[in-house]
Every structure is written in C-alpha cells, then in structure tokens.
Amino acid sequence: NLFNVTSFCSPVSSSTCLSENSMMAFRSSSIFCTRDKPSGVLSSFKSFIKKMGLTGEASKEMRTSFSPNCKFASKDELKDILSRDNVSFYYDKLSDMFAFSYDESCAYVAEFSGNKNEITKFLEGDNKKYTHGLKGFIAEMLTYDVEIKNVIFDTEIGAYLLEPSRKSYDIEGLSYDYLNISLTDSAKSGDQISLESMLETADNVSLGNFAAAVLLLKNYEEKLMDERGCTELFNTIEMP
C-alpha cells in the first residue's frame, strides 16, 4: 500500500503546514510499506522532514532570549508610568510586586505595599491597560479593596479565543510559541538587568519580562483576531 500523507501541521497554526509541492515530493519518493513494516516508513518520513528543515530542533534554535531593561522604579518614574495610557502590568503575589511597561524594551518594578495609593489609583483609573491573567488579578486585588478597571486587553483571554483547545495559556508558553522568544533565565544573559534591580519569581523569570511581553503578545493576538474576524467577539463577550 502506498503510504499516503495528506498534511503535516504544527498544533499552533495551519500556516505551518507542509506546502503542496513538498508533500507531492514526499509522495513521489517511492516510499511503500506493508502493515508489518511501519517503522521503515516512519524512519523515511522523519528523514524527509529533517531534509526539509522542519524539525522541532531547528525551530528551537531560532528562539531568542527576551531581555528588556528592567529596573526598580523611583517615585518619579512610577508616577510618570502610571499616568500614561496603554500600559501593561503584571502582579506577583508572592513578592508583592507589580511590573509595568509601556515599551517592550523596558519594564519597571515596584512594591505594591510601599506604593499602594499610586498603584491603586492607576488600577482604578481610566487609563487604558493591558495584562495577562486579568481574572486572577481581579480576585487578588479585591482582597485589598481595589477594583481593577479599564483593562482593554488580556493576552490570556486572547490566546484562549484564538486557541480554545490549547492545554496551557501561561505567558511563558505563549511567548515561546507565538513570538519565538524565551522569557526564561534572561536575567543571566548579560548586563541589561542590574543586580540591584533583578527581581525573579519562583520559576526564575524576571517579573518585568512578563509585563513587557504582554505588549508583544497583544500586538500579535490583535493581528490574528483581525484576520479571523473575531475582534468584536473578544471586546464585547470575552473580556470581563
């Protein structure tokens, strides 16, 4: 029996399917099998995939470490950041720290308890905000009698709308799969993060990286939503 392969796709997007010409080349490569010799075909198919440069190993080599300039915000810097529109934020309960970013090349970290009035004003204000995992943050902030308002984009909800069957929507995995960047261990990559400003969560990832990555994920997901015609659904139904 002819070993007929119709498609080979990544789990993220059908755009990564083998081209029709590639599959024709594989089908015409005189690979035959019988029911008692499947291993030979599998080996041949793996060799074909490797030859076409479509192995997972090659993709991993293309991913780069994401290292925005992260620092602890001074009072003046924090005041300036929190007065802006289109700011992303991320909160880590364990360290009681917030991270903010308005430019993916930099992020600012501030202690919540030491800046509660300023941060509360930002969270409850009319500033347009972005985050990842909004529902969890809403629950956390309610314990401090803080109501988060005017978050117009949650990259976790956006990813769910785009990939409802995905197993996990953590920001590290989404950044890895969507943006080809790794948020892990970037604090070890050089001088971009100073020793005094280094703040890592329990999983050894700089908190500031999360806030900056939200901006990149937002742009990526917005583009896909627009292409698929589901922006209105996201804005009117999915967002809290």
Coordinates of N, CA and C in Angstrom, one line a residue:
N1 N 0.8 -1.2 0.0 CA 0.0 0.0 0.0 C 0.9 1.3 0.0
L2 N 0.4 2.2 -0.8 CA 1.2 3.5 -0.8 C 0.9 4.2 0.5
F3 N 2.0 4.7 1.1 CA 1.9 5.4 2.4 C 1.5 6.9 2.0
N4 N 0.2 7.2 2.2 CA -0.3 8.5 1.7 C -0.3 9.5 2.9
V5 N 0.4 10.6 2.8 CA 0.4 11.6 3.8 C -0.3 12.8 3.2
T6 N -1.3 13.3 3.9 CA -2.1 14.4 3.3 C -1.7 15.7 3.9
S7 N -1.2 15.8 5.1 CA -0.8 17.1 5.7 C 0.1 16.8 6.9
F8 N 0.9 17.9 7.2 CA 1.7 17.8 8.4 C 1.7 19.2 9.0
C9 N 1.0 19.4 10.1 CA 0.8 20.8 10.6 C 1.3 20.9 12.1
S10 N 1.8 22.1 12.4 CA 2.1 22.3 13.8 C 0.8 22.5 14.6
P11 N 0.7 22.3 15.9 CA -0.5 22.5 16.7 C -1.0 23.9 16.8
V12 N -0.1 24.9 16.5 CA -0.5 26.3 16.7 C -1.2 26.9 15.5
S13 N -0.7 26.6 14.3 CA -1.3 27.3 13.2 C -1.2 26.4 11.9
S14 N -2.3 26.4 11.1 CA -2.3 25.7 9.9 C -1.3 26.3 8.9
S15 N -0.9 27.5 9.1 CA 0.0 28.2 8.2 C 1.4 27.5 8.1
T16 N 1.7 26.6 9.1 CA 3.0 25.9 9.1 C 2.9 24.6 8.5
C17 N 1.8 24.3 7.8 CA 1.7 23.0 7.1 C 2.7 22.9 6.0
L18 N 3.1 21.7 5.7 CA 4.0 21.5 4.5 C 3.3 22.0 3.3
S19 N 4.0 22.6 2.4 CA 3.4 23.0 1.1 C 3.0 21.9 0.3
E20 N 2.1 22.2 -0.6 CA 1.6 21.1 -1.5 C 2.7 20.5 -2.3
N21 N 3.6 21.3 -2.8 CA 4.8 20.8 -3.6 C 5.7 19.9 -2.7
S22 N 5.8 20.2 -1.4 CA 6.6 19.4 -0.6 C 6.0 18.1 -0.4
M23 N 4.7 18.0 -0.2 CA 4.0 16.8 0.0 C 4.0 15.9 -1.2
M24 N 3.9 16.6 -2.4 CA 4.0 15.9 -3.6 C 5.4 15.2 -3.8
A25 N 6.4 16.0 -3.4 CA 7.7 15.4 -3.4 C 7.9 14.2 -2.5
F26 N 7.2 14.2 -1.4 CA 7.3 13.1 -0.5 C 6.6 11.9 -1.0
R27 N 5.4 12.2 -1.6 CA 4.6 11.0 -2.1 C 5.2 10.4 -3.3
S28 N 6.0 11.2 -4.0 CA 6.6 10.7 -5.2 C 8.0 10.1 -5.0
S29 N 8.3 10.0 -3.7 CA 9.7 9.5 -3.4 C 9.7 8.0 -3.3
S30 N 8.7 7.3 -3.8 CA 8.7 5.8 -3.9 C 8.9 5.1 -2.5
I31 N 8.1 5.7 -1.5 CA 8.1 5.0 -0.2 C 6.9 4.2 -0.1
F32 N 7.1 2.9 0.0 CA 6.0 2.0 0.2 C 6.1 1.2 1.5
C33 N 5.0 0.7 2.0 CA 5.1 0.0 3.2 C 4.0 -1.1 3.2
T34 N 4.2 -2.0 4.1 CA 3.2 -3.0 4.4 C 2.8 -2.9 5.8
R35 N 1.8 -3.5 6.2 CA 1.3 -3.4 7.6 C 2.3 -3.9 8.6
D36 N 3.2 -4.8 8.2 CA 4.1 -5.4 9.2 C 5.5 -4.6 9.2
K37 N 5.6 -3.5 8.4 CA 6.8 -2.8 8.4 C 6.6 -1.3 8.5
P38 N 5.9 -0.8 9.5 CA 5.6 0.6 9.7 C 6.8 1.4 10.0
S39 N 7.8 0.8 10.7 CA 9.0 1.5 11.2 C 9.8 2.1 10.1
G40 N 9.9 1.3 9.0 CA 10.7 1.8 7.9 C 10.1 3.1 7.3
V41 N 8.8 3.2 7.2 CA 8.1 4.4 6.6 C 8.3 5.5 7.6
L42 N 8.2 5.2 8.9 CA 8.3 6.3 9.9 C 9.7 6.9 9.8
S43 N 10.7 6.0 9.7 CA 12.1 6.5 9.6 C 12.3 7.3 8.3
S44 N 11.7 6.9 7.2 CA 11.8 7.6 6.0 C 11.2 9.0 6.1
F45 N 10.0 9.0 6.7 CA 9.3 10.2 6.9 C 10.0 11.2 7.7
K46 N 10.7 10.7 8.8 CA 11.5 11.6 9.7 C 12.7 12.2 8.9
S47 N 13.3 11.3 8.1 CA 14.4 11.8 7.3 C 13.9 12.9 6.3
F48 N 12.8 12.7 5.7 CA 12.2 13.7 4.8 C 12.0 15.0 5.5
I49 N 11.4 15.0 6.7 CA 11.1 16.2 7.5 C 12.4 16.9 7.8
K50 N 13.4 16.1 8.2 CA 14.7 16.7 8.6 C 15.3 17.4 7.3
K51 N 15.2 16.7 6.2 CA 15.7 17.2 4.9 C 15.1 18.6 4.6
M52 N 13.8 18.7 4.9 CA 13.0 19.9 4.5 C 13.3 21.0 5.5
G53 N 14.0 20.7 6.6 CA 14.3 21.7 7.6 C 13.1 22.1 8.5
L54 N 12.3 21.1 8.8 CA 11.0 21.3 9.5 C 11.0 20.6 10.9
T55 N 12.2 20.3 11.4 CA 12.2 19.6 12.7 C 12.1 20.6 13.8
G56 N 11.6 20.1 14.9 CA 11.4 20.9 16.1 C 12.7 21.5 16.6
E57 N 13.8 20.7 16.4 CA 15.1 21.2 16.9 C 15.5 22.5 16.2
A58 N 15.2 22.5 14.9 CA 15.6 23.7 14.1 C 14.8 24.9 14.6
S59 N 13.5 24.7 14.9 CA 12.7 25.8 15.4 C 13.2 26.4 16.7
K60 N 13.6 25.5 17.6 CA 14.1 25.9 18.9 C 15.3 26.8 18.8
E61 N 16.2 26.5 17.8 CA 17.4 27.2 17.7 C 17.1 28.7 17.3
M62 N 16.0 28.9 16.6 CA 15.6 30.2 16.2 C 15.1 31.1 17.3
R63 N 14.7 30.5 18.4 CA 14.1 31.3 19.5 C 15.2 32.0 20.3
T64 N 15.0 33.2 20.7 CA 16.0 34.0 21.4 C 15.5 34.4 22.7
S65 N 16.4 34.8 23.6 CA 16.1 35.2 24.9 C 15.6 36.6 24.9
F66 N 14.5 36.9 25.6 CA 13.9 38.2 25.7 C 14.4 38.9 26.9
S67 N 15.1 40.0 26.7 CA 15.8 40.7 27.8 C 15.5 42.2 27.8
P68 N 14.3 42.7 28.1 CA 14.1 44.1 28.2 C 14.9 44.7 29.4
N69 N 15.1 46.0 29.4 CA 15.8 46.6 30.5 C 14.9 46.8 31.7
C70 N 15.1 46.0 32.8 CA 14.2 46.0 33.9 C 14.9 46.7 35.1
K71 N 14.1 47.6 35.8 CA 14.7 48.3 36.9 C 13.6 48.6 37.9
F72 N 14.0 48.8 39.2 CA 13.0 49.2 40.2 C 12.7 50.7 39.9
A73 N 11.4 51.0 39.9 CA 11.0 52.4 39.6 C 11.2 53.3 40.8
S74 N 11.7 54.5 40.5 CA 11.8 55.5 41.6 C 10.4 56.1 41.7
K75 N 10.2 56.9 42.7 CA 8.9 57.5 42.9 C 8.5 58.4 41.7
D76 N 9.4 59.1 41.1 CA 9.1 60.0 40.0 C 8.8 59.1 38.7
E77 N 9.6 58.1 38.5 CA 9.4 57.2 37.4 C 8.1 56.5 37.5
L78 N 7.7 56.0 38.7 CA 6.4 55.3 38.9 C 5.3 56.3 38.6
K79 N 5.4 57.5 39.1 CA 4.3 58.5 38.8 C 4.2 58.7 37.3
D80 N 5.3 58.8 36.6 CA 5.2 59.1 35.2 C 4.6 57.9 34.5
I81 N 5.0 56.7 34.8 CA 4.4 55.5 34.1 C 2.9 55.3 34.4
L82 N 2.5 55.5 35.6 CA 1.1 55.3 36.0 C 0.2 56.4 35.5
S83 N 0.8 57.4 34.9 CA -0.1 58.5 34.4 C -0.3 58.3 32.9
R84 N 0.3 57.3 32.3 CA 0.2 57.0 30.9 C -1.0 56.1 30.5
D85 N -1.3 56.2 29.2 CA -2.2 55.2 28.6 C -1.5 54.1 28.0
N86 N -2.2 53.0 27.8 CA -1.6 51.8 27.1 C -0.4 51.3 27.8
V87 N -0.5 51.0 29.1 CA 0.5 50.5 30.0 C 0.1 49.0 30.3
S88 N 1.1 48.1 30.2 CA 0.8 46.7 30.6 C 1.3 46.6 32.1
F89 N 0.6 45.7 32.8 CA 1.1 45.4 34.2 C 1.0 43.9 34.4
Y90 N 1.7 43.5 35.4 CA 1.7 42.1 35.9 C 2.0 42.1 37.4
Y91 N 1.3 41.3 38.1 CA 1.4 41.2 39.6 C 1.9 39.9 40.1
D92 N 2.8 39.9 41.0 CA 3.3 38.6 41.6 C 2.9 38.7 43.1
K93 N 2.0 37.9 43.5 CA 1.5 37.9 44.9 C 2.6 37.5 45.9
L94 N 3.4 36.5 45.5 CA 4.4 36.0 46.4 C 5.4 37.1 46.9
S95 N 5.8 37.9 46.0 CA 6.8 39.0 46.3 C 6.1 40.3 46.6
D96 N 4.8 40.4 46.3 CA 4.0 41.6 46.5 C 4.5 42.7 45.6
M97 N 4.9 42.3 44.3 CA 5.5 43.3 43.4 C 4.6 43.4 42.1
F98 N 4.6 44.6 41.6 CA 4.0 44.9 40.3 C 5.1 45.2 39.3
A99 N 4.9 44.8 38.1 CA 5.7 45.3 37.0 C 4.9 46.0 36.0
F100 N 5.4 47.1 35.4 CA 4.7 47.9 34.4 C 5.6 48.1 33.2
S101 N 5.0 48.2 32.0 CA 5.7 48.5 30.8 C 4.9 49.3 29.8
Y102 N 5.4 50.3 29.2 CA 4.8 51.0 28.1 C 5.5 50.8 26.8
D103 N 6.7 50.2 26.9 CA 7.6 50.0 25.7 C 8.2 48.6 26.0
E104 N 8.1 47.7 25.0 CA 8.6 46.3 25.2 C 10.1 46.3 25.4
S105 N 10.8 47.4 25.3 CA 12.3 47.3 25.5 C 12.6 47.6 27.0
C106 N 11.6 48.0 27.8 CA 11.9 48.3 29.2 C 10.7 48.0 30.1
A107 N 11.0 47.8 31.3 CA 9.9 47.5 32.3 C 10.4 48.0 33.7
Y108 N 9.4 48.4 34.5 CA 9.7 48.9 35.8 C 8.9 48.1 36.9
V109 N 9.6 47.9 38.0 CA 9.1 47.1 39.0 C 8.9 47.9 40.3
A110 N 7.8 47.7 41.0 CA 7.5 48.5 42.2 C 6.8 47.6 43.2
E111 N 7.1 47.8 44.5 CA 6.4 47.1 45.6 C 5.0 47.7 45.7
F112 N 4.1 46.8 45.8 CA 2.7 47.2 46.0 C 2.4 47.9 47.3
S113 N 2.9 47.2 48.4 CA 2.6 47.8 49.7 C 3.2 49.1 49.9
G114 N 4.4 49.4 49.3 CA 5.0 50.6 49.5 C 4.5 51.7 48.6
N115 N 3.7 51.4 47.6 CA 3.2 52.3 46.6 C 1.7 52.1 46.4
K116 N 1.0 51.7 47.4 CA -0.4 51.3 47.3 C -1.3 52.4 46.7
N117 N -1.1 53.6 47.2 CA -2.0 54.7 46.8 C -1.8 54.9 45.3
E118 N -0.6 55.0 44.9 CA -0.3 55.3 43.5 C -0.8 54.2 42.5
I119 N -0.5 53.0 42.9 CA -0.9 51.8 42.1 C -2.4 51.6 42.1
T120 N -3.0 51.8 43.2 CA -4.5 51.7 43.3 C -5.1 52.7 42.4
K121 N -4.6 53.9 42.4 CA -5.2 55.0 41.5 C -5.1 54.6 40.1
F122 N -3.9 54.0 39.7 CA -3.7 53.5 38.3 C -4.7 52.4 38.0
L123 N -4.8 51.4 38.9 CA -5.7 50.3 38.6 C -7.1 50.6 38.5
E124 N -7.6 51.6 39.3 CA -9.0 52.0 39.3 C -9.3 53.2 38.4
G125 N -8.2 53.7 37.7 CA -8.4 54.9 36.9 C -8.9 54.5 35.5
D126 N -9.0 55.5 34.6 CA -9.5 55.4 33.3 C -8.4 55.1 32.3
N127 N -7.1 55.0 32.7 CA -6.0 54.7 31.8 C -6.3 53.4 31.1
K128 N -6.0 53.3 29.8 CA -6.1 52.0 29.1 C -5.0 51.1 29.5
K129 N -5.3 49.9 29.9 CA -4.3 49.0 30.4 C -4.4 47.6 29.7
Y130 N -3.3 46.9 29.8 CA -3.2 45.5 29.3 C -2.6 44.6 30.4
T131 N -2.9 43.3 30.3 CA -2.3 42.4 31.2 C -2.4 41.0 30.7
H132 N -2.0 40.0 31.5 CA -2.2 38.6 31.2 C -2.7 37.9 32.5
G133 N -3.9 37.3 32.4 CA -4.5 36.7 33.6 C -5.3 37.6 34.4
L134 N -6.1 38.5 33.8 CA -6.9 39.5 34.4 C -7.8 39.0 35.5
K135 N -8.5 37.9 35.2 CA -9.5 37.4 36.2 C -8.8 37.1 37.5
G136 N -7.6 36.5 37.5 CA -6.9 36.2 38.7 C -6.5 37.4 39.5
F137 N -6.0 38.5 38.7 CA -5.6 39.7 39.3 C -6.8 40.5 40.0
I138 N -8.0 40.4 39.3 CA -9.2 41.0 39.9 C -9.5 40.4 41.2
A139 N -9.4 39.1 41.3 CA -9.7 38.4 42.6 C -8.6 38.8 43.7
E140 N -7.4 38.8 43.3 CA -6.3 39.2 44.2 C -6.5 40.6 44.7
M141 N -6.8 41.6 43.8 CA -6.9 43.0 44.3 C -8.1 43.2 45.1
L142 N -9.2 42.4 44.9 CA -10.4 42.6 45.7 C -10.1 42.4 47.2
T143 N -9.1 41.6 47.5 CA -8.7 41.3 48.9 C -8.1 42.6 49.5
Y144 N -7.7 43.5 48.7 CA -7.2 44.8 49.2 C -8.2 45.9 48.9
D145 N -9.4 45.6 48.6 CA -10.5 46.5 48.3 C -10.1 47.4 47.1
V146 N -9.4 46.8 46.1 CA -9.0 47.5 44.9 C -9.8 46.9 43.8
E147 N -10.4 47.7 43.0 CA -11.2 47.3 41.8 C -10.4 47.7 40.5
I148 N -10.0 46.7 39.8 CA -9.3 46.9 38.5 C -10.3 47.3 37.4
K149 N -10.0 48.5 36.8 CA -10.9 49.0 35.8 C -10.2 49.3 34.5
N150 N -10.9 49.3 33.4 CA -10.5 49.7 32.1 C -9.3 48.9 31.5
V151 N -9.2 47.6 31.8 CA -8.3 46.8 31.1 C -8.9 46.4 29.8
I152 N -8.3 46.8 28.7 CA -8.9 46.6 27.4 C -8.4 45.4 26.7
F153 N -7.3 44.8 27.2 CA -6.8 43.6 26.5 C -6.1 42.7 27.6
D154 N -6.5 41.4 27.6 CA -5.9 40.4 28.4 C -5.4 39.3 27.4
T155 N -4.1 39.2 27.4 CA -3.4 38.3 26.4 C -3.8 36.8 26.7
E156 N -4.1 36.5 27.9 CA -4.5 35.1 28.2 C -5.9 34.8 27.6
I157 N -6.8 35.7 27.7 CA -8.2 35.6 27.1 C -8.0 35.6 25.6
G158 N -7.2 36.4 25.1 CA -7.0 36.5 23.6 C -6.5 35.2 23.1
A159 N -5.5 34.6 23.8 CA -5.0 33.3 23.4 C -6.1 32.2 23.4
Y160 N -6.9 32.2 24.5 CA -8.0 31.3 24.6 C -9.0 31.4 23.4
L161 N -9.3 32.6 23.0 CA -10.2 32.8 21.9 C -9.6 32.3 20.6
L162 N -8.3 32.5 20.4 CA -7.6 32.0 19.2 C -7.3 30.5 19.2
E163 N -7.1 29.9 20.4 CA -6.8 28.5 20.5 C -7.6 27.9 21.7
P164 N -8.8 27.7 21.6 CA -9.6 27.2 22.7 C -9.3 25.8 23.2
S165 N -8.6 25.0 22.3 CA -8.2 23.7 22.7 C -6.8 23.6 23.3
R166 N -6.1 24.7 23.4 CA -4.8 24.7 23.9 C -4.8 24.3 25.4
K167 N -3.8 23.5 25.8 CA -3.7 23.0 27.2 C -3.3 24.0 28.2
S168 N -2.5 24.9 27.9 CA -2.0 25.9 28.8 C -1.9 27.3 28.2
Y169 N -2.2 28.3 29.0 CA -2.1 29.7 28.5 C -1.2 30.5 29.3
D170 N -0.2 29.9 29.9 CA 0.8 30.7 30.6 C 1.6 31.6 29.7
I171 N 2.0 32.7 30.2 CA 2.7 33.7 29.4 C 4.0 33.2 28.8
E172 N 4.7 32.4 29.5 CA 6.0 31.9 29.0 C 5.7 31.0 27.8
G173 N 4.7 30.1 27.9 CA 4.5 29.2 26.8 C 4.0 30.0 25.5
L174 N 3.1 31.0 25.7 CA 2.6 31.7 24.6 C 3.7 32.5 24.0
S175 N 4.6 33.1 24.8 CA 5.7 33.9 24.2 C 6.6 33.0 23.4
Y176 N 6.8 31.8 23.9 CA 7.6 30.8 23.2 C 7.1 30.4 21.9
D177 N 5.8 30.1 21.9 CA 5.1 29.6 20.7 C 4.7 30.7 19.7
Y178 N 4.2 31.8 20.2 CA 3.8 32.8 19.3 C 4.9 33.8 18.8
L179 N 5.8 34.1 19.7 CA 6.8 35.1 19.4 C 8.2 34.6 19.1
N180 N 8.4 33.3 19.4 CA 9.7 32.7 19.2 C 10.7 33.4 20.2
I181 N 10.3 33.7 21.4 CA 11.2 34.3 22.4 C 11.0 33.5 23.7
S182 N 12.1 33.4 24.4 CA 12.1 32.7 25.7 C 12.2 33.8 26.8
L183 N 11.3 33.7 27.8 CA 11.4 34.6 28.9 C 12.2 34.0 30.1
T184 N 12.7 32.8 29.9 CA 13.4 32.1 31.0 C 14.8 32.5 31.0
D185 N 15.3 32.7 32.3 CA 16.7 32.9 32.5 C 17.3 34.1 31.8
S186 N 16.5 35.1 31.3 CA 17.1 36.2 30.6 C 17.9 37.1 31.5
A187 N 17.7 37.0 32.8 CA 18.4 37.8 33.8 C 19.9 37.4 33.8
K188 N 20.2 36.2 33.3 CA 21.5 35.7 33.3 C 22.3 36.0 32.0
S189 N 21.6 36.7 31.1 CA 22.2 36.9 29.8 C 23.2 38.0 29.6
G190 N 23.3 38.9 30.6 CA 24.3 39.9 30.5 C 24.0 41.1 31.4
D191 N 24.3 42.3 31.0 CA 24.3 43.5 31.8 C 23.0 44.2 31.7
Q192 N 22.0 43.7 30.9 CA 20.8 44.5 30.7 C 20.0 44.6 32.0
I193 N 20.1 43.7 32.9 CA 19.4 43.8 34.2 C 20.5 43.9 35.3
S194 N 20.5 45.0 36.1 CA 21.5 45.2 37.1 C 21.2 44.3 38.3
L195 N 22.2 44.0 39.1 CA 22.0 43.2 40.3 C 21.0 43.8 41.2
E196 N 21.0 45.0 41.4 CA 20.0 45.6 42.4 C 18.6 45.6 41.9
S197 N 18.4 45.6 40.6 CA 17.1 45.7 40.0 C 16.6 44.3 39.6
M198 N 17.4 43.3 39.8 CA 16.9 41.9 39.4 C 15.9 41.4 40.4
L199 N 14.7 41.1 39.8 CA 13.6 40.5 40.6 C 13.1 39.3 39.9
E200 N 13.2 38.1 40.4 CA 12.8 36.9 39.8 C 11.7 36.3 40.6
T201 N 10.7 35.7 39.9 CA 9.7 35.0 40.5 C 10.2 33.6 40.9
A202 N 9.3 32.7 41.5 CA 9.8 31.4 41.9 C 10.3 30.6 40.8
D203 N 9.8 30.8 39.6 CA 10.2 30.0 38.5 C 11.4 30.6 37.7
N204 N 12.1 31.5 38.4 CA 13.4 32.0 37.8 C 13.2 32.9 36.6
V205 N 12.1 33.6 36.5 CA 11.8 34.5 35.4 C 11.7 35.9 35.9
S206 N 12.3 36.9 35.3 CA 12.2 38.3 35.7 C 10.7 38.7 35.6
L207 N 10.2 39.3 36.6 CA 8.8 39.8 36.6 C 8.6 40.9 35.5
G208 N 9.6 41.7 35.3 CA 9.5 42.7 34.3 C 9.3 42.2 32.9
N209 N 9.9 41.0 32.7 CA 9.8 40.4 31.3 C 8.3 40.1 31.0
F210 N 7.6 39.7 32.0 CA 6.1 39.4 31.8 C 5.4 40.6 31.3
A211 N 5.6 41.7 32.0 CA 4.9 43.0 31.7 C 5.2 43.4 30.3
A212 N 6.5 43.4 29.9 CA 7.0 43.8 28.6 C 6.5 42.8 27.5
A213 N 6.5 41.5 27.8 CA 6.0 40.5 26.8 C 4.5 40.7 26.6
V214 N 3.7 41.2 27.5 CA 2.3 41.4 27.3 C 2.1 42.3 26.1
L215 N 2.9 43.3 26.0 CA 2.8 44.3 24.8 C 3.0 43.6 23.5
L216 N 4.0 42.7 23.4 CA 4.3 42.0 22.2 C 3.2 41.0 21.9
L217 N 2.7 40.3 22.9 CA 1.6 39.3 22.7 C 0.3 40.0 22.3
K218 N 0.1 41.2 22.8 CA -1.1 41.9 22.5 C -1.1 42.2 21.0
N219 N 0.0 42.8 20.5 CA 0.1 43.1 19.1 C -0.1 41.9 18.2
Y220 N 0.5 40.8 18.6 CA 0.4 39.5 17.8 C -1.0 39.0 17.8
E221 N -1.7 39.0 18.9 CA -3.0 38.4 19.0 C -4.0 39.4 18.4
E222 N -3.9 40.7 18.5 CA -4.8 41.6 17.8 C -4.8 41.4 16.3
K223 N -3.6 41.2 15.8 CA -3.5 41.0 14.3 C -4.2 39.7 13.9
L224 N -4.0 38.6 14.6 CA -4.7 37.4 14.3 C -6.2 37.5 14.5
M225 N -6.7 38.2 15.5 CA -8.1 38.4 15.7 C -8.7 39.2 14.5
D226 N -8.0 40.2 14.1 CA -8.5 41.0 13.0 C -8.6 40.1 11.7
E227 N -7.6 39.3 11.5 CA -7.6 38.4 10.3 C -8.7 37.4 10.3
R228 N -9.0 36.9 11.5 CA -10.0 35.9 11.7 C -11.4 36.5 11.9
G229 N -11.5 37.8 12.1 CA -12.8 38.4 12.2 C -13.5 38.2 13.6
C230 N -12.6 38.1 14.6 CA -13.2 37.8 16.0 C -12.9 38.9 17.0
T231 N -12.5 40.1 16.5 CA -12.2 41.2 17.4 C -13.4 41.6 18.2
E232 N -14.5 41.8 17.5 CA -15.7 42.2 18.2 C -16.2 41.2 19.3
L233 N -16.0 39.9 19.0 CA -16.4 38.9 20.0 C -15.5 39.0 21.2
F234 N -14.2 39.3 21.0 CA -13.3 39.5 22.1 C -13.6 40.7 22.9
N235 N -13.9 41.8 22.3 CA -14.2 43.0 23.0 C -15.5 43.0 23.7
T236 N -16.5 42.4 23.1 CA -17.9 42.5 23.7 C -18.3 41.3 24.5
I237 N -17.7 40.2 24.3 CA -18.1 39.0 25.0 C -17.0 38.4 26.0
E238 N -15.8 38.3 25.4 CA -14.8 37.6 26.2 C -14.2 38.4 27.3
M239 N -13.9 39.7 27.1 CA -13.3 40.5 28.1 C -14.3 40.8 29.2
P240 N -13.8 40.7 30.5 CA -14.6 40.9 31.7 C -15.2 42.3 31.7

